[in-house]
Short mmCIF file of C-alpha atoms and ligand atoms in Angstrom, two decimals:
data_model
loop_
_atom_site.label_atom_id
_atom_site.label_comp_id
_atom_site.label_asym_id
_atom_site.label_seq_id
_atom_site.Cartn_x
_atom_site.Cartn_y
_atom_site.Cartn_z
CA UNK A 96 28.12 -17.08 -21.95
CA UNK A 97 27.10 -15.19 -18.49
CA UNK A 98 28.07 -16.63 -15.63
CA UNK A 99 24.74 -16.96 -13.04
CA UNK A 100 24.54 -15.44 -9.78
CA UNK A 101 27.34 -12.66 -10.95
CA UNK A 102 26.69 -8.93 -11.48
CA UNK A 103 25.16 -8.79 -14.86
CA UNK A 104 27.73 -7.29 -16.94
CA UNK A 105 27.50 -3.55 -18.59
CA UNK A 106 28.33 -4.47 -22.09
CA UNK A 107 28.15 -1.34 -23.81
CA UNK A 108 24.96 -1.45 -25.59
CA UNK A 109 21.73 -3.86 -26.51
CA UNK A 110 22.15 -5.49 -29.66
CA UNK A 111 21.56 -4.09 -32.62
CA UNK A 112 18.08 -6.65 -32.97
CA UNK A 113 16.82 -5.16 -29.36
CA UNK A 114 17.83 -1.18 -30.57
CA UNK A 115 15.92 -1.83 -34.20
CA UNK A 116 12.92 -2.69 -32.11
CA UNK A 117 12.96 -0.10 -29.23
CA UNK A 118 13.82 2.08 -32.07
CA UNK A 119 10.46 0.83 -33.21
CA UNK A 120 8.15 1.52 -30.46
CA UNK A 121 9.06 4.72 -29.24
CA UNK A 122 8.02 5.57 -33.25
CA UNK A 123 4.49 4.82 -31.87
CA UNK A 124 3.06 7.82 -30.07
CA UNK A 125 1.34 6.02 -27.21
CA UNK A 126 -0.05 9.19 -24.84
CA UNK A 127 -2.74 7.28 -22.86
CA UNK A 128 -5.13 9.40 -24.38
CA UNK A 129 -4.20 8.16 -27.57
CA UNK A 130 -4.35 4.93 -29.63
CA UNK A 131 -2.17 2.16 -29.12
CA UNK A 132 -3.31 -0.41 -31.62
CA UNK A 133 -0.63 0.43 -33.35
CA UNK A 134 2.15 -0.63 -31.65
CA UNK A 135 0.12 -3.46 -30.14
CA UNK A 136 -1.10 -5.07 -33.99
CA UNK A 137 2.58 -4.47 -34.82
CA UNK A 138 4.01 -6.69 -31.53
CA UNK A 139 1.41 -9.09 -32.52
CA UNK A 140 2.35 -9.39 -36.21
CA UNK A 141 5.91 -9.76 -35.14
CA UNK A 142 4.98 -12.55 -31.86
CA UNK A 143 2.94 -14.12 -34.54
CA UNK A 144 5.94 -14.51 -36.69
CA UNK A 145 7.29 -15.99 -34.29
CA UNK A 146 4.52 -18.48 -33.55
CA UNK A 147 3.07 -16.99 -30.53
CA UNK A 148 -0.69 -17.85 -29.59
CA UNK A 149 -1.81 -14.14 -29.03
CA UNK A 150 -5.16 -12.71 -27.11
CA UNK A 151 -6.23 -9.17 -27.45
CA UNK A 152 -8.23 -7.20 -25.45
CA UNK A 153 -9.85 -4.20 -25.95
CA UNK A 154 -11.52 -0.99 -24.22
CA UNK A 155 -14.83 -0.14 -24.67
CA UNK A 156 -13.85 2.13 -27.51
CA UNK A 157 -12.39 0.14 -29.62
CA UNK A 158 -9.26 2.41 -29.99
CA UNK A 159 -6.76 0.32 -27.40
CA UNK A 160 -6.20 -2.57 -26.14
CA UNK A 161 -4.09 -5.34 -24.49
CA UNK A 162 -1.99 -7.86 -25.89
CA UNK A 163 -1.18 -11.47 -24.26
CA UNK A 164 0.94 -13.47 -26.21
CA UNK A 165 2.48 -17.30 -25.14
CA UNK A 166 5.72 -18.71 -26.82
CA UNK A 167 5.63 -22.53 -26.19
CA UNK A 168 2.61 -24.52 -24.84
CA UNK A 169 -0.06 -22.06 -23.71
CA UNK A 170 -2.04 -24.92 -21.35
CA UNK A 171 0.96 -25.04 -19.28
CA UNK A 172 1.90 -22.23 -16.72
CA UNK A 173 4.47 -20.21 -18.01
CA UNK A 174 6.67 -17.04 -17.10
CA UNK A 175 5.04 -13.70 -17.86
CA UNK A 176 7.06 -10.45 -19.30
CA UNK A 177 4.94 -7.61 -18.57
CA UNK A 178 5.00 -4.04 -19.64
CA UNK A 179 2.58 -0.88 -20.20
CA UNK A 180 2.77 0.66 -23.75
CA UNK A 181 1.24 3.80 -22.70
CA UNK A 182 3.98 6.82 -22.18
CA UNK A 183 2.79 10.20 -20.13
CA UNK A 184 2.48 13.43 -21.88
CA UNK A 185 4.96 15.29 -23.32
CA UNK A 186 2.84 18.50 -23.23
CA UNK A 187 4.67 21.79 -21.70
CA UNK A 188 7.66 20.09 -21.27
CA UNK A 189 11.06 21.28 -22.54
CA UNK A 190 12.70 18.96 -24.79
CA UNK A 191 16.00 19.05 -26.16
CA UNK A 192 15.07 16.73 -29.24
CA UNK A 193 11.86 15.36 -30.53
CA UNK A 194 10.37 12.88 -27.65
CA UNK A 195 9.10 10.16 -30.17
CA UNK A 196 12.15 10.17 -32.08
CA UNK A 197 15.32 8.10 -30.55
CA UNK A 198 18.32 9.98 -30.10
CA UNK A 199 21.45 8.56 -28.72
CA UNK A 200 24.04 10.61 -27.29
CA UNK A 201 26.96 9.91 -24.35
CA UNK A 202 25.84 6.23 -23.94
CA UNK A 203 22.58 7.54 -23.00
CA UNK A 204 19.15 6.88 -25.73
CA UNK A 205 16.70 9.78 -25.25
CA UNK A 206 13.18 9.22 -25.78
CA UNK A 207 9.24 9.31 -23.85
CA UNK A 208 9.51 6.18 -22.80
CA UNK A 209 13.01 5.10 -23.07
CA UNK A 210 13.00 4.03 -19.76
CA UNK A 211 9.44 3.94 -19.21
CA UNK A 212 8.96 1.36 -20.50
CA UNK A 213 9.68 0.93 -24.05
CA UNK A 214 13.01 -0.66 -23.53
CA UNK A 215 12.41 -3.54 -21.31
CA UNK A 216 9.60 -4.01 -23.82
CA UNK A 217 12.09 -4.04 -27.10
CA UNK A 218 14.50 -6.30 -25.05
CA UNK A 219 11.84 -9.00 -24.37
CA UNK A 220 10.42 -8.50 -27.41
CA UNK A 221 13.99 -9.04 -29.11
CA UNK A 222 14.60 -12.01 -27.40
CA UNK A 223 11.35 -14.13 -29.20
CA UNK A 224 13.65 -15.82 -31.34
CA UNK A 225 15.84 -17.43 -28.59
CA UNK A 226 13.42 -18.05 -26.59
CA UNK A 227 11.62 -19.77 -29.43
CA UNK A 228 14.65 -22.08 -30.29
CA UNK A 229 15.03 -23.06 -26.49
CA UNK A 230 11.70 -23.96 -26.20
CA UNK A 231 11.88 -26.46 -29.54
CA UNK A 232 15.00 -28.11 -27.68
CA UNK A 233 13.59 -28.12 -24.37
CA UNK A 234 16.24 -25.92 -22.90
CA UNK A 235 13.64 -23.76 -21.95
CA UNK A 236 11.13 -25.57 -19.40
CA UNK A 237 7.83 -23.54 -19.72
CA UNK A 238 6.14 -21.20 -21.77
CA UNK A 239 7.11 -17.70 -22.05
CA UNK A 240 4.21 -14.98 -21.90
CA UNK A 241 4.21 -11.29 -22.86
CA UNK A 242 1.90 -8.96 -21.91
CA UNK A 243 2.16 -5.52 -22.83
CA UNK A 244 -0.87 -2.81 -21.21
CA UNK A 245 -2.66 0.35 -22.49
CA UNK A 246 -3.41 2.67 -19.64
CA UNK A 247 -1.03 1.53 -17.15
CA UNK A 248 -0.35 5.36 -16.69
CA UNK A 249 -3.64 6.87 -15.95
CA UNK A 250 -4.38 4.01 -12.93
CA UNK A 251 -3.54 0.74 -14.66
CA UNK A 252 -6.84 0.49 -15.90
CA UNK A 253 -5.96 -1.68 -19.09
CA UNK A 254 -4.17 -4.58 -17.53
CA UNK A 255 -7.38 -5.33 -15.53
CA UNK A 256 -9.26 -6.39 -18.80
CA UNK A 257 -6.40 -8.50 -19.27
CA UNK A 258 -6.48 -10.23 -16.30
CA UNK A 259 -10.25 -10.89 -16.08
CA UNK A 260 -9.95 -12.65 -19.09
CA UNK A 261 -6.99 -14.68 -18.05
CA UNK A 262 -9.01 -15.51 -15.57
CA UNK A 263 -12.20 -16.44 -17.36
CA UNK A 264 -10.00 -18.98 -19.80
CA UNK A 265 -8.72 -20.17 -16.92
CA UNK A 266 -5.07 -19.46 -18.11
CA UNK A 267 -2.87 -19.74 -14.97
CA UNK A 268 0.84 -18.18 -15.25
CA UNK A 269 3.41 -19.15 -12.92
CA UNK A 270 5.21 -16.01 -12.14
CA UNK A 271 6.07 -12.70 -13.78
CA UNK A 272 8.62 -10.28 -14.40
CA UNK A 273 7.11 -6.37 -14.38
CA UNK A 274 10.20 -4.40 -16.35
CA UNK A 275 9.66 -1.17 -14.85
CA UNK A 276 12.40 0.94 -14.51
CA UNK A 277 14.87 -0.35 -11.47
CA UNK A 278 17.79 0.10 -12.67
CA UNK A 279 17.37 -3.73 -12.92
CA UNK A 280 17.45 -4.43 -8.80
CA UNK A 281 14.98 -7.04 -8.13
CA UNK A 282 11.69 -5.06 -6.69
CA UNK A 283 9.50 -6.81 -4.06
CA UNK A 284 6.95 -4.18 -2.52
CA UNK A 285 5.79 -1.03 -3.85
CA UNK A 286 2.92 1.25 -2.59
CA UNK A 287 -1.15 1.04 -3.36
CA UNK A 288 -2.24 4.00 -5.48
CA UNK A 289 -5.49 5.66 -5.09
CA UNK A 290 -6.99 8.32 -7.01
CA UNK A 291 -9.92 10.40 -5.91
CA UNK A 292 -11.76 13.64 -6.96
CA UNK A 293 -14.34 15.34 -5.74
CA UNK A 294 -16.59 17.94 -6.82
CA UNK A 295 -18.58 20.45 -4.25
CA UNK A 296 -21.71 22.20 -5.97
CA UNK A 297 -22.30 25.39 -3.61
CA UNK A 298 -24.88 27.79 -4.93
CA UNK A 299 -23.72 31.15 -7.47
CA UNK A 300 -24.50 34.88 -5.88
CA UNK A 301 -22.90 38.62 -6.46
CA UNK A 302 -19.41 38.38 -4.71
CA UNK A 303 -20.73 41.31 -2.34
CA UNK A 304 -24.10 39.28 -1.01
CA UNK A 305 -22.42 36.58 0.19
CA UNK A 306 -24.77 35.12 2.97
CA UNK A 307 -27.21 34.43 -0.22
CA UNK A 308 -24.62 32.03 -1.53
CA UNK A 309 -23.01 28.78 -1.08
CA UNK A 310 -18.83 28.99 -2.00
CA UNK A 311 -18.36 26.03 -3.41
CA UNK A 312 -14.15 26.69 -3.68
CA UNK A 313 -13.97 27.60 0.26
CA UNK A 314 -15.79 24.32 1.56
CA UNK A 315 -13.43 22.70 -1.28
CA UNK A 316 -10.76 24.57 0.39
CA UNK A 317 -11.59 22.74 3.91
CA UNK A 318 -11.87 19.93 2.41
CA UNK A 319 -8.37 20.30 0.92
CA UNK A 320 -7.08 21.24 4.62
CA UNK A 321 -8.59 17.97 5.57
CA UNK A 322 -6.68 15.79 3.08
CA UNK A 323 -3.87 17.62 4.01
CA UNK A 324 -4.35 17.09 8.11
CA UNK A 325 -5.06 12.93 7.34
CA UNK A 326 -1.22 13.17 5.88
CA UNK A 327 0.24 14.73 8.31
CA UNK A 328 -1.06 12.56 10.81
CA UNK A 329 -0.33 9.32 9.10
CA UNK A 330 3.12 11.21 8.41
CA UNK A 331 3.54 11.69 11.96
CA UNK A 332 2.27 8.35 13.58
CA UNK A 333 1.94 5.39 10.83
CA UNK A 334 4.70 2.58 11.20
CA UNK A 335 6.94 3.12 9.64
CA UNK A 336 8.12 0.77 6.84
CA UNK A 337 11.78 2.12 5.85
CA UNK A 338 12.26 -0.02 2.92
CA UNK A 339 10.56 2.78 1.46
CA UNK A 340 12.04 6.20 0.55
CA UNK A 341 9.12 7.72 1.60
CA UNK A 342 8.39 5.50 4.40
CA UNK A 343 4.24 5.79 5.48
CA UNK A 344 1.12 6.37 3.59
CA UNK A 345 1.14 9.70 1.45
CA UNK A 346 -1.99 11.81 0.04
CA UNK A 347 -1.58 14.76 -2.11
CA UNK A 348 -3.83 17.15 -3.36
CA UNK A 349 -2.52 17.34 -7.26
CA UNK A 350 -5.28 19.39 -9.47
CA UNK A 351 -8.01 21.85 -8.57
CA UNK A 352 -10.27 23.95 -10.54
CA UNK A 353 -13.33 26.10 -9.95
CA UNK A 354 -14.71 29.73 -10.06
CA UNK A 355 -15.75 32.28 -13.10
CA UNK A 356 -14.95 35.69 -11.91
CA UNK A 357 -13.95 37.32 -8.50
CA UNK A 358 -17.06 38.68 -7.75
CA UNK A 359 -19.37 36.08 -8.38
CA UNK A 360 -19.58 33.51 -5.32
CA UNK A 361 -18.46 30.29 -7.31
CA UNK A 362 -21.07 27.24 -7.71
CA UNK A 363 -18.60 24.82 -8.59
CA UNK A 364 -15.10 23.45 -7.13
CA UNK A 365 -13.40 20.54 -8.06
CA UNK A 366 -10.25 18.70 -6.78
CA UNK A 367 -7.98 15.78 -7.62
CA UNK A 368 -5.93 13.94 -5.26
CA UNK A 369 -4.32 10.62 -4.73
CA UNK A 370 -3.20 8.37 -1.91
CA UNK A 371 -0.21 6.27 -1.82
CA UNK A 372 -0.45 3.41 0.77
CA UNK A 373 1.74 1.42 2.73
CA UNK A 374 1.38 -2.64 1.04
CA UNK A 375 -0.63 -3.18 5.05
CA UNK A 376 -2.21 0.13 5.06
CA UNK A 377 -6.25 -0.03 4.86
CA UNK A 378 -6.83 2.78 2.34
CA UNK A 379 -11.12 2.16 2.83
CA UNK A 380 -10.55 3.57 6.27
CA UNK A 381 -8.63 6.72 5.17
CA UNK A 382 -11.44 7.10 2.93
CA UNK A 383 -14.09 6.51 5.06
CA UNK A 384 -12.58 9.35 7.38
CA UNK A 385 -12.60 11.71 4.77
CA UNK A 386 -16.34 10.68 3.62
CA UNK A 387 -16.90 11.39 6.75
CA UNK A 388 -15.59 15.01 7.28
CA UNK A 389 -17.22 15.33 3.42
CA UNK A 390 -20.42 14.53 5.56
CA UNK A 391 -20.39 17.32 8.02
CA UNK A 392 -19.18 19.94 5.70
CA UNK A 393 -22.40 19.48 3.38
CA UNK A 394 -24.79 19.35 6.45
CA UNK A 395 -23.29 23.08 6.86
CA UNK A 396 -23.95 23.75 3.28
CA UNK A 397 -27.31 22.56 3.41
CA UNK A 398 -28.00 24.68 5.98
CA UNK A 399 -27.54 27.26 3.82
CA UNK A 400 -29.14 25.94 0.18
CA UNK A 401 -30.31 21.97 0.52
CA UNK A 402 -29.53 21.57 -3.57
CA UNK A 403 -25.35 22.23 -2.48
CA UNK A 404 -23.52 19.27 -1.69
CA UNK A 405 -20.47 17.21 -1.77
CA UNK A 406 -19.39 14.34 -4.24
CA UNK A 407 -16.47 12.14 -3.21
CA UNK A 408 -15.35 9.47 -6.22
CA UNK A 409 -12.79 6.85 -5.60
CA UNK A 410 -11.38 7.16 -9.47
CA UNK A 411 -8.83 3.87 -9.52
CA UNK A 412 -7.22 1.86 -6.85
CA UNK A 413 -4.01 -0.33 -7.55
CA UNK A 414 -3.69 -2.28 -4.68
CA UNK A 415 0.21 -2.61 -3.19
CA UNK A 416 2.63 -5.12 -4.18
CA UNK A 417 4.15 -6.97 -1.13
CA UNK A 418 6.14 -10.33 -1.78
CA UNK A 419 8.55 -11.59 0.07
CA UNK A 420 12.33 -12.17 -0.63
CA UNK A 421 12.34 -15.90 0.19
CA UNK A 422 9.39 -16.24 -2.95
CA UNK A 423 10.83 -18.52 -5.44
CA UNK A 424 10.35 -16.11 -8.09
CA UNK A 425 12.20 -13.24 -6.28
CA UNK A 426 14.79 -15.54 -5.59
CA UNK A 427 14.91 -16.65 -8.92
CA UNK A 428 15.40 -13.10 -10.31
CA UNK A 429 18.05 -12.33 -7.84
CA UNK A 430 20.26 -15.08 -8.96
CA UNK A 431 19.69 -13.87 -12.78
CA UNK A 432 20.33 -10.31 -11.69
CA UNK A 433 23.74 -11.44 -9.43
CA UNK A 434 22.03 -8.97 -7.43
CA UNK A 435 21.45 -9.73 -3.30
CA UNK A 436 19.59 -6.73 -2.53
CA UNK A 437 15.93 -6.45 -2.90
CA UNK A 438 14.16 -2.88 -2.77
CA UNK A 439 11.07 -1.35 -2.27
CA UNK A 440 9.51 1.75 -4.59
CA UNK A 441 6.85 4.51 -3.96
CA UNK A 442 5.70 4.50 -7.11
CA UNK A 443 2.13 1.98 -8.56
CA UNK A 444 2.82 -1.05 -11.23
CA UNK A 445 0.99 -3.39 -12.65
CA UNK A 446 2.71 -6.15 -10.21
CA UNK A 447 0.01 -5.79 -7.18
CA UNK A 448 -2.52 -6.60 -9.44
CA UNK A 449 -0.57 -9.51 -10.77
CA UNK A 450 -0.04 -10.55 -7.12
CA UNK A 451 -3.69 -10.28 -6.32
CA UNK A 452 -4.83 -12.76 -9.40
CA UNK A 453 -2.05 -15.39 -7.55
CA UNK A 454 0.57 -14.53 -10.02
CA UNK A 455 3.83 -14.56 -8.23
CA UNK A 456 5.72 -10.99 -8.87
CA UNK A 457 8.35 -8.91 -8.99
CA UNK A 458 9.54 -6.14 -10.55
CA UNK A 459 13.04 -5.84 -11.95
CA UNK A 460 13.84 -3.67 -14.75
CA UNK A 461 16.54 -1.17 -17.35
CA UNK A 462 17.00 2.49 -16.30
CA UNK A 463 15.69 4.77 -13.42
CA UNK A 464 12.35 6.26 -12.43
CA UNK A 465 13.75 9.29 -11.77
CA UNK A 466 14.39 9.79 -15.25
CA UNK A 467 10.70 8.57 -16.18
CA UNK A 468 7.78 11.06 -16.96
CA UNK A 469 10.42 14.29 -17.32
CA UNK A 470 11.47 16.47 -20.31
CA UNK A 471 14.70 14.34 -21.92
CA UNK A 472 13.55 11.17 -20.80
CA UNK A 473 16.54 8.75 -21.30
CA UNK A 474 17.75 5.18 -20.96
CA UNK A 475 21.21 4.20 -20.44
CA UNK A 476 22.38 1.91 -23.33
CA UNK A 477 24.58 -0.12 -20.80
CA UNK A 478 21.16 -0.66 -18.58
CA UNK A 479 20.28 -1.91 -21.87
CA UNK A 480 22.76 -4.17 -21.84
CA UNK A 481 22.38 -5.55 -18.81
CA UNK A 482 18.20 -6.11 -19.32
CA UNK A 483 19.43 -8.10 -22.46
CA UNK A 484 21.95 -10.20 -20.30
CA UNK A 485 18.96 -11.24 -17.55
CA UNK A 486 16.94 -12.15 -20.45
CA UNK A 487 19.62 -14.72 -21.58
CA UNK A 488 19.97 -15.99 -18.38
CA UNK A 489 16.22 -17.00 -18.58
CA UNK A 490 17.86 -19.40 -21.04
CA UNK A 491 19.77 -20.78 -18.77
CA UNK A 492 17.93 -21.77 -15.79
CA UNK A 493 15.08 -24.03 -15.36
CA UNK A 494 11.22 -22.37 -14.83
CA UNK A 495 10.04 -25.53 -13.36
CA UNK A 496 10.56 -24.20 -9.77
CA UNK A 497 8.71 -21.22 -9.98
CA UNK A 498 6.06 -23.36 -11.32
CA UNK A 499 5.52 -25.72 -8.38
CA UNK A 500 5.43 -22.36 -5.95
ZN1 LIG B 1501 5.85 2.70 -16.02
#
């Protein structure tokens, strides 16, 4: 039996129960542009077998969904185990072995989604059976929840359905555990992420009559420049918080696209970018600024053809995660993790939004972003391991705390 508050211990490999199962779900080929029902009906059956009380919920297609499933009482407040299903694209990218087939090799499993997230995912799920059997003799204090996401990925658009109708059965969890990659180091804070695009309509003419046109990819250009100028500026003079690796609010321009031929003056130009903010940072007022300068560049236009204009579209927000390390829940986790230091990541989870519905969060979780989202994707079996450790410890220790917080 582990010892709490020490190191968790780097046993190899999960057991053969959590493998079968990660095994399992990277099977499923969850792209978010794809279906996940079936990995989600699957989890279900299985939770079911286990006597879970499950809730799905759907998107307006029909073709994904949501699953929230409580082991134990579901009136009381209970401990949540969140993760996304969806994986990112494996398009254009150079794999060594089939992404959606598991391949172990040097103590490392390869997979989309290994480590993002399919393996905290097969650990929790794994772990149903004990947690079932300390529930019945009331080891185990309060009710364990899962709930696994579609579209986490794309903005975390999924887990918001999920929420509102937490909310609207008034089901009130005490605290939960986002297993995002962190090479299981209890994770307090992590940026807001915005996405934006914006489409300028300028007016078509031959390339060699330009004042009878409007050039739709040069005011997109500016407007580019601008987004580029905000950064700097915020890169230059924001607070810094160094917990951070990058340590103030970030926007980068990430996809463009506009223009038929070079000499027609293009009608159309459209951009993507996104906007990573400090937990404090106000991102409305970054956007307002840039509404702003959107503002005066299509009076210009106008000038020229009063149809052209500017359309700025605030796609998704995620709003920060910022707890604090004396939260009983982050406390809690550090004691299962033996772990003293807290961090901070760059990156968007679900956990702000967790945060915002009065969920306390924090994210702690196997393997390492950096290996997340890239050609030979890969979890180390030991993080494994150690994921499969913490989730004994949850055995061991009384929720009841967390629940009073
Ligand atoms: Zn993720």
């Amino acid at each position: 039996m582990n010892t709490l508050s020490e190191p968790l211990p780097s046993l190899g490999g999960p057991s053969v129960t959590a493998r079968s199962i990660i095994d399992r779900l990277i099977g499923f080929r969850t792209v978010s542009r794809d279906s996940n029902l079936g990995l989600i009906e699957w989890a279900r059956d299985y939770l079911q077998g286990h006597g879970a009380k499950t809730r799905l919920t759907h998107d307006a297609s029909g073709r994904k969904a949501n699953l929230f499933a409580t082991l134990g009482d579901s009136h009381k407040p209970g401990l949540i185990l969140s993760g996304h299903t969806d994986v990112v694209p494996v398009d254009g990218q150079a794999w060594d072995t089939d992404p959606f087939v598991p391949t172990e090799r040097d103590g490392k499993l390869y997979a989309r989604g290994s480590a993002d997230m399919k393996g905290f995912i097969g650990v929790a799920l794994a772990q149903a059976p004990q947690f079932v059997a300390a529930l019945n003799d009331n080891r185990l204090d309060a009710p364990l929840h899962y709930s696994l996401s579609y579209d986490e990925e794309v903005g975390c658009l999924g887990v918001r359905g999920l929420i509102r109708d937490l909310e609207e059965n008034g089901i009130r969890p005490a605290g939960c555990v986002v297993g995002e990659p962190t090479s299981m180091q209890p994770i307090i804070a992590h940026k807001g992420m915005h996405r934006f695009h914006c489409c300028v309509r300028g007016r078509e003419a031959h390339s060699s009559y330009v004042t009878h046109g409007v050039n739709a990819i040069e005011y997109a250009a500016r407007m580019v420049v601008f987004v580029r100028q905000v950064a700097d500026r915020l890169a230059q003079s924001e607070q810094r918080d160094y917990g951070f690796t990058v340590p103030y609010t970030t926007l980068s321009t990430g996809l463009i696209r506009g223009g038929i031929a070079t000499n027609i003056i293009p009608s159309n130009c459209e951009f993507h970018f996104d906007m990573r903010t400090l937990p404090q940072a106000s991102a409305d007022a970054i956007y307002q600024e840039i509404r702003a300068y959107a503002a005066s560049v299509e009076r210009e236009m106008q000038a020229v053809d009063p149809l052209s204009g500017i359309e700025l579209v605030w796609d998704s927000q995620t709003v920060g995660l910022a707890a604090s390390e004396t939260d009983a829940i982050v406390q809690w986790v550090m004691r299962l993790c033996g772990n003293p230091n807290v961090g901070k990541v760059s990156y968007g989870t679900e956990a702000g939004l967790f945060q915002k519905m009065g969920v306390p969060t924090v994210i702690c979780g196997p393997g390492d972003i950096s290996e997340a989202h890239r050609p030979n994707e890969f979890v180390a079996l030991e993080q494994l391991a150690q994921c499969e450790s913490f989730m004994n410890r949850i055995l061991q220790t009384s929720l009841r705390h967390l629940i009073s917080c």
